[in-house]
CSV table of C-alpha atoms in Angstrom, one decimal:
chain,number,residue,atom,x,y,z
A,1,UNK,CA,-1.4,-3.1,-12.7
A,2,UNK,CA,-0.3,-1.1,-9.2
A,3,UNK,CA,-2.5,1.0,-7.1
A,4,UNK,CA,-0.5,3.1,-5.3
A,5,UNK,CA,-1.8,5.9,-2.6
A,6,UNK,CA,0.1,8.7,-1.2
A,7,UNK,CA,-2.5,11.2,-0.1
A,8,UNK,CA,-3.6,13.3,2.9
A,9,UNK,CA,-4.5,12.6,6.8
A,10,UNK,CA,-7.8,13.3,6.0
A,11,UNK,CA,-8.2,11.0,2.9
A,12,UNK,CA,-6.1,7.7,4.9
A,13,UNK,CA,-10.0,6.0,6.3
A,14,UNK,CA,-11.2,6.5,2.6
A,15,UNK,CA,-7.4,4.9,1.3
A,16,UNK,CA,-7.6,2.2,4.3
A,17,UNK,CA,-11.4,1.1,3.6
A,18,UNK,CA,-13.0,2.5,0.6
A,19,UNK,CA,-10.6,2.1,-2.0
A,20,UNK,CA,-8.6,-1.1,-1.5
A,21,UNK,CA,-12.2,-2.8,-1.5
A,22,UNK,CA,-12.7,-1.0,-4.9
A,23,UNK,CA,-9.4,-2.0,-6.5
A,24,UNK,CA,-9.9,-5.7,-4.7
A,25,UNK,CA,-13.5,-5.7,-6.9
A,26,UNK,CA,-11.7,-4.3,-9.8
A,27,UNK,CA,-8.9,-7.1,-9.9
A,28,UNK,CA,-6.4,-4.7,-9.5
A,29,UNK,CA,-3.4,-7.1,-7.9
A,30,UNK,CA,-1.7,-5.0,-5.6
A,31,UNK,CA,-2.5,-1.8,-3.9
A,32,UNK,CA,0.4,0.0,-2.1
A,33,UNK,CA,-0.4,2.9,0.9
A,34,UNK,CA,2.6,5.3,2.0
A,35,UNK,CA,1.5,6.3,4.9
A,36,UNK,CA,3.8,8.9,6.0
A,37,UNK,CA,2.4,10.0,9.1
A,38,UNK,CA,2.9,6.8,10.8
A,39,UNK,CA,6.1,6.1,8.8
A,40,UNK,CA,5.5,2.5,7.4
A,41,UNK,CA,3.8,1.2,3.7
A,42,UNK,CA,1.4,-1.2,3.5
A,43,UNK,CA,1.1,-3.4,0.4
A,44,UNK,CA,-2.2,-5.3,0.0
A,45,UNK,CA,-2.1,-8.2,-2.8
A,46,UNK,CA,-4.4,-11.4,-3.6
A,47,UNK,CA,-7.5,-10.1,-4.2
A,48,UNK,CA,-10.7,-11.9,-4.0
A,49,UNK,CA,-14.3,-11.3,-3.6
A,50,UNK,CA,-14.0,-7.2,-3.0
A,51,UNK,CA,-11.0,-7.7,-0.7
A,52,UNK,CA,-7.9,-7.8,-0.6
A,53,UNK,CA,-6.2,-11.8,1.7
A,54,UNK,CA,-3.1,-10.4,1.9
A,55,UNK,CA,-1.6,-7.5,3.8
A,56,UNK,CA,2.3,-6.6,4.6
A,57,UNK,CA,3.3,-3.7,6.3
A,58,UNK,CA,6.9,-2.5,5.9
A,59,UNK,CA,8.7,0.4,8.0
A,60,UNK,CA,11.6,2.3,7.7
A,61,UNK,CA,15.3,0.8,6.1
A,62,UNK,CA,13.2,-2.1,4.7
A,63,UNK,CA,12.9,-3.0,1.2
A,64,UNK,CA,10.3,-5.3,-0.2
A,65,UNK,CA,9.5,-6.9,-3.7
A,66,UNK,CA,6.6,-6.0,-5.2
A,67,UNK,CA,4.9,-9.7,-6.4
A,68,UNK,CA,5.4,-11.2,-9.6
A,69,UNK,CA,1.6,-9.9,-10.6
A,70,UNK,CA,2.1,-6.8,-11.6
A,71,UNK,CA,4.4,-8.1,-14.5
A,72,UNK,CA,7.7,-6.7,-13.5
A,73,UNK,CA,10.2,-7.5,-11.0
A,74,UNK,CA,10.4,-4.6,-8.5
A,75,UNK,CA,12.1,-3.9,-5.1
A,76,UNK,CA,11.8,-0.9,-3.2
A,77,UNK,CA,12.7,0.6,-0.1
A,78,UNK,CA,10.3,2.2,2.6
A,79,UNK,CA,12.8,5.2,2.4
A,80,UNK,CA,12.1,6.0,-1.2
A,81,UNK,CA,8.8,5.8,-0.7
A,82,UNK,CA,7.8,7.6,2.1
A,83,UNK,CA,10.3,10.3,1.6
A,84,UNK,CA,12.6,12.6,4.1
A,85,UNK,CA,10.7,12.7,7.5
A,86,UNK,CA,8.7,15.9,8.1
């Protein structure tokens, strides 16, 4: 299982605080934020105890690998992600 969040300025506290400590609770193994304002994704793994112990940040013309706990093997890039710059 992936969380991922895409969402609005005025959602990103609520998709920085709130949610990944919901997800963390909820087991869900990675949580992954496109935050296109600031042009970089953050991907949150290991969770334990409501939150999550690990937390990468990866900015533009990078890839990363998603880890081996959501049950696939899969790399993406920032680009894809975050989508042509506005």
């Amino acid at each position: 299982m992936l969380g991922l969040r895409a969402g609005r300025r005025t959602a990103f506290y609520g998709d920085l605080k709130k949610k990944p400590a919901a997800y963390a609770g909820a087991g869900v193994p990675v949580y992954l934020i496109a935050d296109r304002k600031n042009r970089r994704v953050m991907v949150l793994t290991d969770p334990r105890d409501g939150e999550y112990r690990v937390h990468a940040v990866h900015h533009p013309g990078q890839s990363f690998e998603l880890p081996d706990s959501i049950g696939a093997k899969v790399t993406l890039s920032v680009d894809s992600v975050l989508g042509p710059e506005k």
